Amino acid sequence: MANLFVEGKYGDKGIILGNEAIARGALEAGVGYASMYPGTPASEIIITLDKNKKYIKNIYTEFSLNEHISLHGAIGASWSGIRSLCAMKNVGLNVASEPAHFLAYTGVKAGLVLAIGSDPGAPSSSNEQDDRWYSLHTYMPILEPSNIQEAKDFTKKAFEISEQFSFGIILMAPSRLCHNAGILHFGDCLDRDLISGNFKRDPENYLNLFNLAVKNHKKYLERNELLKKYANTSELNIIIDAETGSRNHYRGNNHRIGFISSGVIYAHLIEALNFINADNYKILKLGITFPLSEELIKRFLNDLDEVVIVEEAEGFLEFQIKKIAFEIGYRGKIHGKNIFNAYGELTVDDVIKGAANFLKKPPPEYFDTAVKNLEMISDKIPQRMGTFCVGCPHRGSIYSILKASGYSNTDSKDRDVIIAGDIGCYTLGLLPPYNAMDWLTCMNSGLSIGQAISIADKSKKIIALVGDSTFYHSGIPVLMNAVQNNSNILYIILDNSWTAMTGHQKTPSTKIDIDGISNPNAINLKDLLKSLGISYIKTIDPNNVKRFSVLIKEALKEKGLKVIIAKRECILQEERRNKINKIKNVKLNNKPEIIYELQKERCVKCNECFVELACPAIQLKKEDDNKEFYFIDTIACVKCGVCYEVCPNGAIRKVEFNLHSLINSEPQVNLLNNKENKTELKIIT
Amino acid sequence: METNQSILICGIGGQGVVLSGKIISLSAFYENYDVKTSEVHGMSQRGGSVSTHLRYGEKIFTPLISMHSADIILSFDLYETIRYIGYAKKETKIITASEGKYIRGSSSNQIKLPSPKSIIDKIKIDLNLKNLFAIDIEKIALELGNIKVANTILIGVSSQFTYIKEHTWLSILKENVPAKTTDINEKAFLLGRKMLN
């Protein structure tokens, strides 16, 4: 199959990820500008367009340095008459909230869609915030698709609505849609030859000050009223009758009930009502969840005695609908957050239980069996924590920091050295066995909060951590603030050259891309730091753990602001590039191979490698006599050599051999003793 | 409605949970079923638990499987099987690797995990879930000559409990594994498919 994402047209269908469906919707709508700061679960929206850009005419994609810039970029494109798509994760809107709050004042020219990946249950976020609440003051309309097909169709439609009412428009997709896959029926794409920018001055809308701002405020409130009228009749909002579609069923003395829902929760609701064999109900499925049309809600509520609003988080729909119900004098009951949790993901089970409870149907009895089964057996199985990849440079960094501060392998509450964290791959160091971080909130919270603690509690030493992508995102002002105020803090920038967690987007630190092409615009981090007037700057390879921990100890003794750059490329990218190079360059295959081997007869199980360093390639196995021993899984091992360095007993040895020679001739074995009394086996011919 | 099937695939990051989900959903799609899947990303490359919910049939609204209603649980790690056992009902076919990868503890390595045998007994006897098939996939895969086809064996085993035809499975499998490994994957699949006969 050719590249269906790019070449698909009306009549084609395929299985596609939610994020890809959003990207496809934008493509069908003729998007010309697509930008984001990467963030799970939304990343693949722009990744999909970016990786296909060489097949798409007239498209520009950008992984911006942060969401503020990214949304502004989309606004600039829109003002130039280019349809633009900006994507971000839920907390991204906090950063982009400033442009978001001006967008209604200025309006748009070409359609602007802001796709937001929310994350109920927080499987990949530091909070569960529901960004829909922003729209109560940004007045950005919200569309909520409930499945893969709608993800594409609604995105396409969103561009039209955006242009029609001159609002930037939000397309809301939770992780459960972004990372779901399903069947998509493709539509046709707009003619991409027609995409061409032309910025025209529009001072009336773009200049906002004094009475100009007030005038534009009034104007967008009027546009919002027009949009409500649209929402009243739009096919994106639908009323579903559970029986025949006729209203006869609801006549008489029946107690009439209804459900209101949106997005993927609507899909759960349909499944749940089928599951418990519910009948005699109506559903209002809202595709536009802001603004709500009073007329539509009135129409739906009018012939119902009781209504349940099924949604995640704090009840954004319930808040709006209760207000409307009050205004129209609705006498029935409205339920919502009294039935469903305001926290965590709402699963299909939660909806089944909630709906069964409300309908006074017996909850499926086997729920109890299932829960009991699970409890009986699973409480003995500990959580399988995520950890750094094998060979990840962050493992070396976190290990060194813990060794230097003396807190390795403890979750003690009483520490004299504070390890301040924020967002990034390295944040996994907060998990056991490292228990390294003292807090985790938002981007660049490490140094910002740390600066204040260095003033508030002078008895503590503070190490603030940041990854390179996060540093460039919004860390430079924080660092300048630390310089200005001469903060007494050790700042470690963990520079792995990529925004790794979200699938390896480039950062300003990326000097060589995955194909080996160097980036002439790469920023020299050390020069940047120097230019800020920082005098204490050291650079180190984090896999050099002994030197690194000595360096940290020394730095902690110094007063003032100290910066260490722990520089080593993300191992996944390095490996990928090597793989590509190996295919291209046969000569590289001649390089000697290395194997690290854990000799069980020399291992005293001191746990330095298994528990303290905790590399997943070092594993535990039982022998036949039930004795346990450690070994290195040579398939998983990427030969970073850190375990070799940390082993205090010389039990891990490095074996070097040349594959070609091994195949071609009889090898000679040569044992070399190095100065640390570790045996190095070198097979040379 | 009875043609709907719910398959829960679980394991550890890197074991091929996502790829298996892709192969099953493409096979269902190929036979004109409606199909929906849901994955939990994020920890996929970092050793955490990974699972995919997959449902196919005439018309599917949500990909999420509710408790006690999976038709097939396909697990690449015995300890992970336990985590998802709440999705099993009496009829559920639980197809699982007979071994589990060691789970590291929080601050010491001294976690005593139940033995594979005791887990299997517990599921079969205490929980009365008789349709459990524990297969030493690593051993079989090594015998076949490539440890990486371990999950293909399990897909093969589960395939006979689905409505999807053998030739569909094989053609989708071939399209989605590395070109060099198509033969061994096909062998592994067929071996699994016939294993319980």
CSV table of N, CA and C in Angstrom, one decimal, chain B residues 21-132:
chain,number,residue,atom,x,y,z
B,21,GLY,N,-0.9,-6.1,18.7
B,21,GLY,CA,-2.2,-5.5,18.5
B,21,GLY,C,-2.4,-5.0,17.1
B,22,LYS,N,-1.4,-4.6,16.5
B,22,LYS,CA,-1.5,-4.1,15.1
B,22,LYS,C,-1.8,-5.3,14.2
B,23,ILE,N,-1.1,-6.4,14.4
B,23,ILE,CA,-1.3,-7.5,13.5
B,23,ILE,C,-2.7,-8.1,13.7
B,24,ILE,N,-3.2,-8.1,14.9
B,24,ILE,CA,-4.6,-8.6,15.1
B,24,ILE,C,-5.6,-7.7,14.5
B,25,SER,N,-5.4,-6.4,14.8
B,25,SER,CA,-6.4,-5.4,14.3
B,25,SER,C,-6.4,-5.4,12.8
B,26,LEU,N,-5.3,-5.4,12.1
B,26,LEU,CA,-5.2,-5.4,10.7
B,26,LEU,C,-5.9,-6.7,10.1
B,27,SER,N,-5.7,-7.8,10.8
B,27,SER,CA,-6.3,-9.0,10.3
B,27,SER,C,-7.8,-8.9,10.4
B,28,ALA,N,-8.3,-8.4,11.5
B,28,ALA,CA,-9.8,-8.2,11.6
B,28,ALA,C,-10.3,-7.2,10.6
B,29,PHE,N,-9.5,-6.1,10.4
B,29,PHE,CA,-9.9,-5.1,9.4
B,29,PHE,C,-10.0,-5.7,8.0
B,30,TYR,N,-9.0,-6.6,7.7
B,30,TYR,CA,-8.9,-7.2,6.4
B,30,TYR,C,-10.2,-8.1,6.1
B,31,GLU,N,-10.8,-8.6,7.2
B,31,GLU,CA,-12.0,-9.4,7.0
B,31,GLU,C,-13.2,-8.6,7.2
B,32,ASN,N,-13.1,-7.3,7.1
B,32,ASN,CA,-14.2,-6.3,7.1
B,32,ASN,C,-15.0,-6.2,8.4
B,33,TYR,N,-14.3,-6.5,9.5
B,33,TYR,CA,-14.9,-6.3,10.8
B,33,TYR,C,-14.6,-4.8,11.2
B,34,ASP,N,-15.5,-4.3,12.0
B,34,ASP,CA,-15.2,-3.0,12.7
B,34,ASP,C,-14.2,-3.4,13.7
B,35,VAL,N,-13.2,-2.5,13.9
B,35,VAL,CA,-12.1,-2.9,14.9
B,35,VAL,C,-11.7,-1.6,15.6
B,36,LYS,N,-11.5,-1.7,16.9
B,36,LYS,CA,-11.0,-0.5,17.7
B,36,LYS,C,-9.9,-1.0,18.7
B,37,THR,N,-8.9,-0.3,18.8
B,37,THR,CA,-7.9,-0.6,19.8
B,37,THR,C,-7.5,0.6,20.7
B,38,SER,N,-7.0,0.3,21.9
B,38,SER,CA,-6.6,1.4,22.7
B,38,SER,C,-5.3,0.9,23.4
B,39,GLU,N,-4.3,1.8,23.3
B,39,GLU,CA,-3.0,1.5,23.9
B,39,GLU,C,-2.7,2.4,25.0
B,40,VAL,N,-1.9,2.0,26.0
B,40,VAL,CA,-1.3,2.9,26.9
B,40,VAL,C,0.2,3.1,26.5
B,41,HIS,N,0.5,4.3,26.0
B,41,HIS,CA,1.9,4.6,25.6
B,41,HIS,C,2.7,5.1,26.8
B,42,GLY,N,3.8,5.7,26.5
B,42,GLY,CA,4.6,6.4,27.6
B,42,GLY,C,5.7,5.6,28.1
B,43,MET,N,5.3,4.4,28.7
B,43,MET,CA,6.4,3.6,29.3
B,43,MET,C,6.8,2.5,28.3
B,44,SER,N,6.3,2.6,27.1
B,44,SER,CA,6.5,1.4,26.2
B,44,SER,C,7.9,1.0,26.0
B,45,GLN,N,8.8,1.9,26.1
B,45,GLN,CA,10.2,1.5,25.8
B,45,GLN,C,11.0,1.4,27.1
B,46,ARG,N,10.3,1.6,28.2
B,46,ARG,CA,11.1,1.8,29.5
B,46,ARG,C,10.8,0.7,30.5
B,47,GLY,N,10.4,-0.5,30.1
B,47,GLY,CA,10.3,-1.6,31.0
B,47,GLY,C,9.1,-1.6,31.9
B,48,GLY,N,8.1,-0.7,31.6
B,48,GLY,CA,6.9,-0.7,32.4
B,48,GLY,C,5.9,-1.7,31.9
B,49,SER,N,4.7,-1.9,32.6
B,49,SER,CA,3.7,-2.7,32.1
B,49,SER,C,3.0,-2.0,30.9
B,50,VAL,N,2.7,-2.8,29.9
B,50,VAL,CA,2.1,-2.3,28.7
B,50,VAL,C,0.9,-3.1,28.3
B,51,SER,N,-0.2,-2.5,27.9
B,51,SER,CA,-1.4,-3.3,27.5
B,51,SER,C,-2.1,-2.7,26.4
B,52,THR,N,-2.7,-3.5,25.6
B,52,THR,CA,-3.6,-3.0,24.5
B,52,THR,C,-5.0,-3.7,24.6
B,53,HIS,N,-6.0,-2.9,24.6
B,53,HIS,CA,-7.3,-3.4,24.5
B,53,HIS,C,-7.7,-3.4,23.0
B,54,LEU,N,-8.3,-4.6,22.6
B,54,LEU,CA,-8.6,-4.7,21.2
B,54,LEU,C,-10.0,-5.3,21.1
B,55,ARG,N,-10.9,-4.7,20.3
B,55,ARG,CA,-12.2,-5.3,20.2
B,55,ARG,C,-12.6,-5.2,18.7
B,56,TYR,N,-13.1,-6.3,18.2
B,56,TYR,CA,-13.6,-6.3,16.8
B,56,TYR,C,-14.9,-7.0,16.7
B,57,GLY,N,-15.6,-6.7,15.6
B,57,GLY,CA,-16.9,-7.3,15.4
B,57,GLY,C,-17.7,-6.5,14.4
B,58,GLU,N,-19.1,-6.6,14.5
B,58,GLU,CA,-19.9,-5.9,13.5
B,58,GLU,C,-19.8,-4.4,13.7
B,59,LYS,N,-20.1,-4.0,15.0
B,59,LYS,CA,-20.0,-2.6,15.3
B,59,LYS,C,-19.5,-2.4,16.7
B,60,ILE,N,-18.4,-1.7,16.8
B,60,ILE,CA,-17.7,-1.5,18.1
B,60,ILE,C,-17.8,0.0,18.4
B,61,PHE,N,-18.2,0.3,19.6
B,61,PHE,CA,-18.3,1.7,20.0
B,61,PHE,C,-17.0,2.1,20.8
B,62,THR,N,-16.7,1.4,21.8
B,62,THR,CA,-15.4,1.7,22.6
B,62,THR,C,-14.5,0.6,22.5
B,63,PRO,N,-13.2,0.9,22.4
B,63,PRO,CA,-12.2,-0.2,22.4
B,63,PRO,C,-11.9,-0.7,23.8
B,64,LEU,N,-12.4,0.0,24.8
B,64,LEU,CA,-12.1,-0.5,26.2
B,64,LEU,C,-12.9,-1.7,26.5
B,65,ILE,N,-12.2,-2.7,27.1
B,65,ILE,CA,-12.9,-3.9,27.5
B,65,ILE,C,-13.3,-3.7,29.0
B,66,SER,N,-14.5,-4.2,29.3
B,66,SER,CA,-14.9,-4.0,30.7
B,66,SER,C,-14.5,-5.2,31.5
B,67,MET,N,-14.4,-5.1,32.8
B,67,MET,CA,-14.0,-6.2,33.7
B,67,MET,C,-14.8,-7.4,33.4
B,68,HIS,N,-14.2,-8.6,33.5
B,68,HIS,CA,-14.9,-9.8,33.4
B,68,HIS,C,-15.5,-10.0,32.0
B,69,SER,N,-14.9,-9.4,31.0
B,69,SER,CA,-15.6,-9.7,29.7
B,69,SER,C,-14.6,-9.8,28.5
B,70,ALA,N,-13.3,-10.1,28.8
B,70,ALA,CA,-12.4,-10.4,27.7
B,70,ALA,C,-12.7,-11.8,27.2
B,71,ASP,N,-12.6,-11.9,25.9
B,71,ASP,CA,-12.7,-13.3,25.3
B,71,ASP,C,-11.4,-14.0,25.3
B,72,ILE,N,-10.4,-13.2,25.0
B,72,ILE,CA,-9.0,-13.7,25.0
B,72,ILE,C,-8.1,-12.8,25.8
B,73,ILE,N,-7.3,-13.4,26.6
B,73,ILE,CA,-6.2,-12.6,27.2
B,73,ILE,C,-4.9,-13.2,26.7
B,74,LEU,N,-4.1,-12.3,26.1
B,74,LEU,CA,-2.9,-12.7,25.4
B,74,LEU,C,-1.7,-12.1,26.1
B,75,SER,N,-1.0,-12.8,26.9
B,75,SER,CA,0.0,-12.2,27.8
B,75,SER,C,1.4,-12.7,27.5
B,76,PHE,N,2.4,-11.8,27.4
B,76,PHE,CA,3.7,-12.2,27.1
B,76,PHE,C,4.6,-12.4,28.4
B,77,ASP,N,3.9,-12.2,29.5
B,77,ASP,CA,4.6,-12.3,30.8
B,77,ASP,C,3.6,-12.8,31.9
B,78,LEU,N,4.0,-13.8,32.6
B,78,LEU,CA,3.1,-14.4,33.5
B,78,LEU,C,2.7,-13.5,34.6
B,79,TYR,N,3.6,-12.7,35.1
B,79,TYR,CA,3.2,-11.7,36.2
B,79,TYR,C,2.2,-10.7,35.7
B,80,GLU,N,2.4,-10.3,34.4
B,80,GLU,CA,1.4,-9.4,33.8
B,80,GLU,C,0.0,-10.0,33.7
B,81,THR,N,0.0,-11.3,33.4
B,81,THR,CA,-1.3,-12.0,33.3
B,81,THR,C,-2.1,-11.8,34.6
B,82,ILE,N,-1.4,-11.8,35.7
B,82,ILE,CA,-2.1,-11.7,37.0
B,82,ILE,C,-2.7,-10.3,37.1
B,83,ARG,N,-1.9,-9.3,36.7
B,83,ARG,CA,-2.4,-7.9,36.8
B,83,ARG,C,-3.8,-7.7,36.0
B,84,TYR,N,-4.0,-8.5,35.0
B,84,TYR,CA,-5.2,-8.3,34.2
B,84,TYR,C,-6.2,-9.4,34.3
B,85,ILE,N,-6.1,-10.2,35.4
B,85,ILE,CA,-6.9,-11.3,35.6
B,85,ILE,C,-8.4,-10.9,35.8
B,86,GLY,N,-8.6,-9.7,36.3
B,86,GLY,CA,-9.9,-9.2,36.5
B,86,GLY,C,-10.8,-9.1,35.2
B,87,TYR,N,-10.1,-9.1,34.1
B,87,TYR,CA,-10.8,-9.0,32.8
B,87,TYR,C,-11.3,-10.4,32.4
B,88,ALA,N,-10.8,-11.4,33.1
B,88,ALA,CA,-11.2,-12.8,32.7
B,88,ALA,C,-12.5,-13.2,33.3
B,89,LYS,N,-13.3,-14.0,32.5
B,89,LYS,CA,-14.5,-14.7,33.0
B,89,LYS,C,-14.2,-16.2,32.8
B,90,LYS,N,-15.2,-16.9,33.1
B,90,LYS,CA,-15.0,-18.4,33.1
B,90,LYS,C,-14.6,-18.9,31.7
B,91,GLU,N,-15.2,-18.3,30.7
B,91,GLU,CA,-14.9,-18.8,29.3
B,91,GLU,C,-13.6,-18.2,28.7
B,92,THR,N,-13.1,-17.2,29.3
B,92,THR,CA,-11.9,-16.5,28.7
B,92,THR,C,-10.8,-17.5,28.4
B,93,LYS,N,-10.2,-17.4,27.2
B,93,LYS,CA,-9.0,-18.1,26.9
B,93,LYS,C,-7.8,-17.3,27.4
B,94,ILE,N,-7.1,-17.8,28.3
B,94,ILE,CA,-6.0,-17.0,28.8
B,94,ILE,C,-4.7,-17.7,28.2
B,95,ILE,N,-4.1,-17.0,27.3
B,95,ILE,CA,-2.9,-17.6,26.6
B,95,ILE,C,-1.7,-16.8,27.1
B,96,THR,N,-0.9,-17.5,27.8
B,96,THR,CA,0.2,-16.7,28.5
B,96,THR,C,1.5,-17.4,28.4
B,97,ALA,N,2.6,-16.6,28.5
B,97,ALA,CA,3.9,-17.1,28.6
B,97,ALA,C,3.9,-17.8,30.0
B,98,SER,N,4.7,-18.9,30.1
B,98,SER,CA,4.7,-19.6,31.3
B,98,SER,C,5.7,-19.1,32.3
B,99,GLU,N,6.4,-18.1,31.9
B,99,GLU,CA,7.4,-17.5,32.8
B,99,GLU,C,7.2,-16.0,32.9
B,100,GLY,N,7.7,-15.4,33.9
B,100,GLY,CA,7.6,-13.9,34.0
B,100,GLY,C,8.9,-13.3,34.3
B,101,LYS,N,9.1,-12.1,33.8
B,101,LYS,CA,10.4,-11.4,34.1
B,101,LYS,C,10.4,-10.9,35.5
B,102,TYR,N,11.5,-11.0,36.1
B,102,TYR,CA,11.7,-10.5,37.5
B,102,TYR,C,11.2,-9.1,37.7
B,103,ILE,N,10.5,-8.8,38.7
B,103,ILE,CA,10.1,-7.4,39.0
B,103,ILE,C,11.0,-6.9,40.1
B,104,ARG,N,11.6,-5.8,39.8
B,104,ARG,CA,12.5,-5.2,40.8
B,104,ARG,C,11.7,-4.5,41.9
B,105,GLY,N,12.2,-4.6,43.1
B,105,GLY,CA,11.6,-4.0,44.2
B,105,GLY,C,11.9,-2.6,44.4
B,106,SER,N,11.3,-2.0,45.4
B,106,SER,CA,11.5,-0.5,45.5
B,106,SER,C,12.9,-0.2,46.1
B,107,SER,N,13.3,-0.9,47.2
B,107,SER,CA,14.6,-0.5,47.7
B,107,SER,C,15.5,-1.7,48.0
B,108,SER,N,15.0,-2.9,47.8
B,108,SER,CA,15.9,-4.0,48.0
B,108,SER,C,15.5,-5.0,46.9
B,109,ASN,N,16.4,-6.0,46.7
B,109,ASN,CA,16.1,-6.9,45.6
B,109,ASN,C,15.3,-8.2,46.2
B,110,GLN,N,15.0,-8.1,47.4
B,110,GLN,CA,14.5,-9.3,48.1
B,110,GLN,C,13.0,-9.5,48.0
B,111,ILE,N,12.4,-9.1,46.9
B,111,ILE,CA,11.0,-9.4,46.7
B,111,ILE,C,10.8,-10.9,46.3
B,112,LYS,N,10.0,-11.5,47.1
B,112,LYS,CA,9.7,-12.9,46.8
B,112,LYS,C,8.5,-13.0,45.9
B,113,LEU,N,8.7,-13.3,44.7
B,113,LEU,CA,7.6,-13.5,43.7
B,113,LEU,C,7.1,-14.9,43.8
B,114,PRO,N,5.8,-15.1,43.7
B,114,PRO,CA,5.3,-16.5,43.6
B,114,PRO,C,5.9,-17.2,42.4
B,115,SER,N,6.0,-18.5,42.6
B,115,SER,CA,6.6,-19.3,41.5
B,115,SER,C,5.6,-19.4,40.4
B,116,PRO,N,6.1,-19.5,39.1
B,116,PRO,CA,5.1,-19.7,38.0
B,116,PRO,C,4.1,-20.8,38.2
B,117,LYS,N,4.5,-21.9,38.8
B,117,LYS,CA,3.6,-23.0,39.0
B,117,LYS,C,2.5,-22.6,39.9
B,118,SER,N,2.9,-21.9,41.0
B,118,SER,CA,1.8,-21.5,42.0
B,118,SER,C,0.8,-20.5,41.4
B,119,ILE,N,1.3,-19.7,40.5
B,119,ILE,CA,0.4,-18.7,39.9
B,119,ILE,C,-0.6,-19.4,39.0
B,120,ILE,N,0.0,-20.3,38.2
B,120,ILE,CA,-0.9,-21.1,37.2
B,120,ILE,C,-1.9,-21.9,38.0
B,121,ASP,N,-1.5,-22.5,39.1
B,121,ASP,CA,-2.4,-23.3,39.9
B,121,ASP,C,-3.5,-22.4,40.5
B,122,LYS,N,-3.1,-21.2,41.0
B,122,LYS,CA,-4.0,-20.3,41.6
B,122,LYS,C,-5.1,-19.9,40.6
B,123,ILE,N,-4.7,-19.5,39.4
B,123,ILE,CA,-5.6,-19.1,38.4
B,123,ILE,C,-6.6,-20.2,38.0
B,124,LYS,N,-6.0,-21.4,37.8
B,124,LYS,CA,-6.8,-22.5,37.3
B,124,LYS,C,-7.7,-23.0,38.4
B,125,ILE,N,-7.2,-23.2,39.6
B,125,ILE,CA,-8.0,-23.8,40.7
B,125,ILE,C,-8.7,-22.8,41.6
B,126,ASP,N,-8.0,-21.9,42.2
B,126,ASP,CA,-8.6,-21.0,43.1
B,126,ASP,C,-9.6,-20.1,42.4
B,127,LEU,N,-9.2,-19.6,41.3
B,127,LEU,CA,-10.1,-18.6,40.6
B,127,LEU,C,-11.0,-19.4,39.6
B,128,ASN,N,-10.8,-20.6,39.4
B,128,ASN,CA,-11.6,-21.5,38.6
B,128,ASN,C,-11.6,-21.0,37.1
B,129,LEU,N,-10.5,-20.5,36.7
B,129,LEU,CA,-10.4,-20.1,35.3
B,129,LEU,C,-9.6,-21.2,34.5
B,130,LYS,N,-10.3,-22.1,34.0
B,130,LYS,CA,-9.7,-23.4,33.5
B,130,LYS,C,-9.0,-23.2,32.2
B,131,ASN,N,-9.5,-22.2,31.4
B,131,ASN,CA,-9.0,-22.1,30.0
B,131,ASN,C,-7.7,-21.4,30.0
B,132,LEU,N,-6.8,-21.7,30.9
B,132,LEU,CA,-5.5,-21.1,30.8
B,132,LEU,C,-4.5,-22.0,30.1
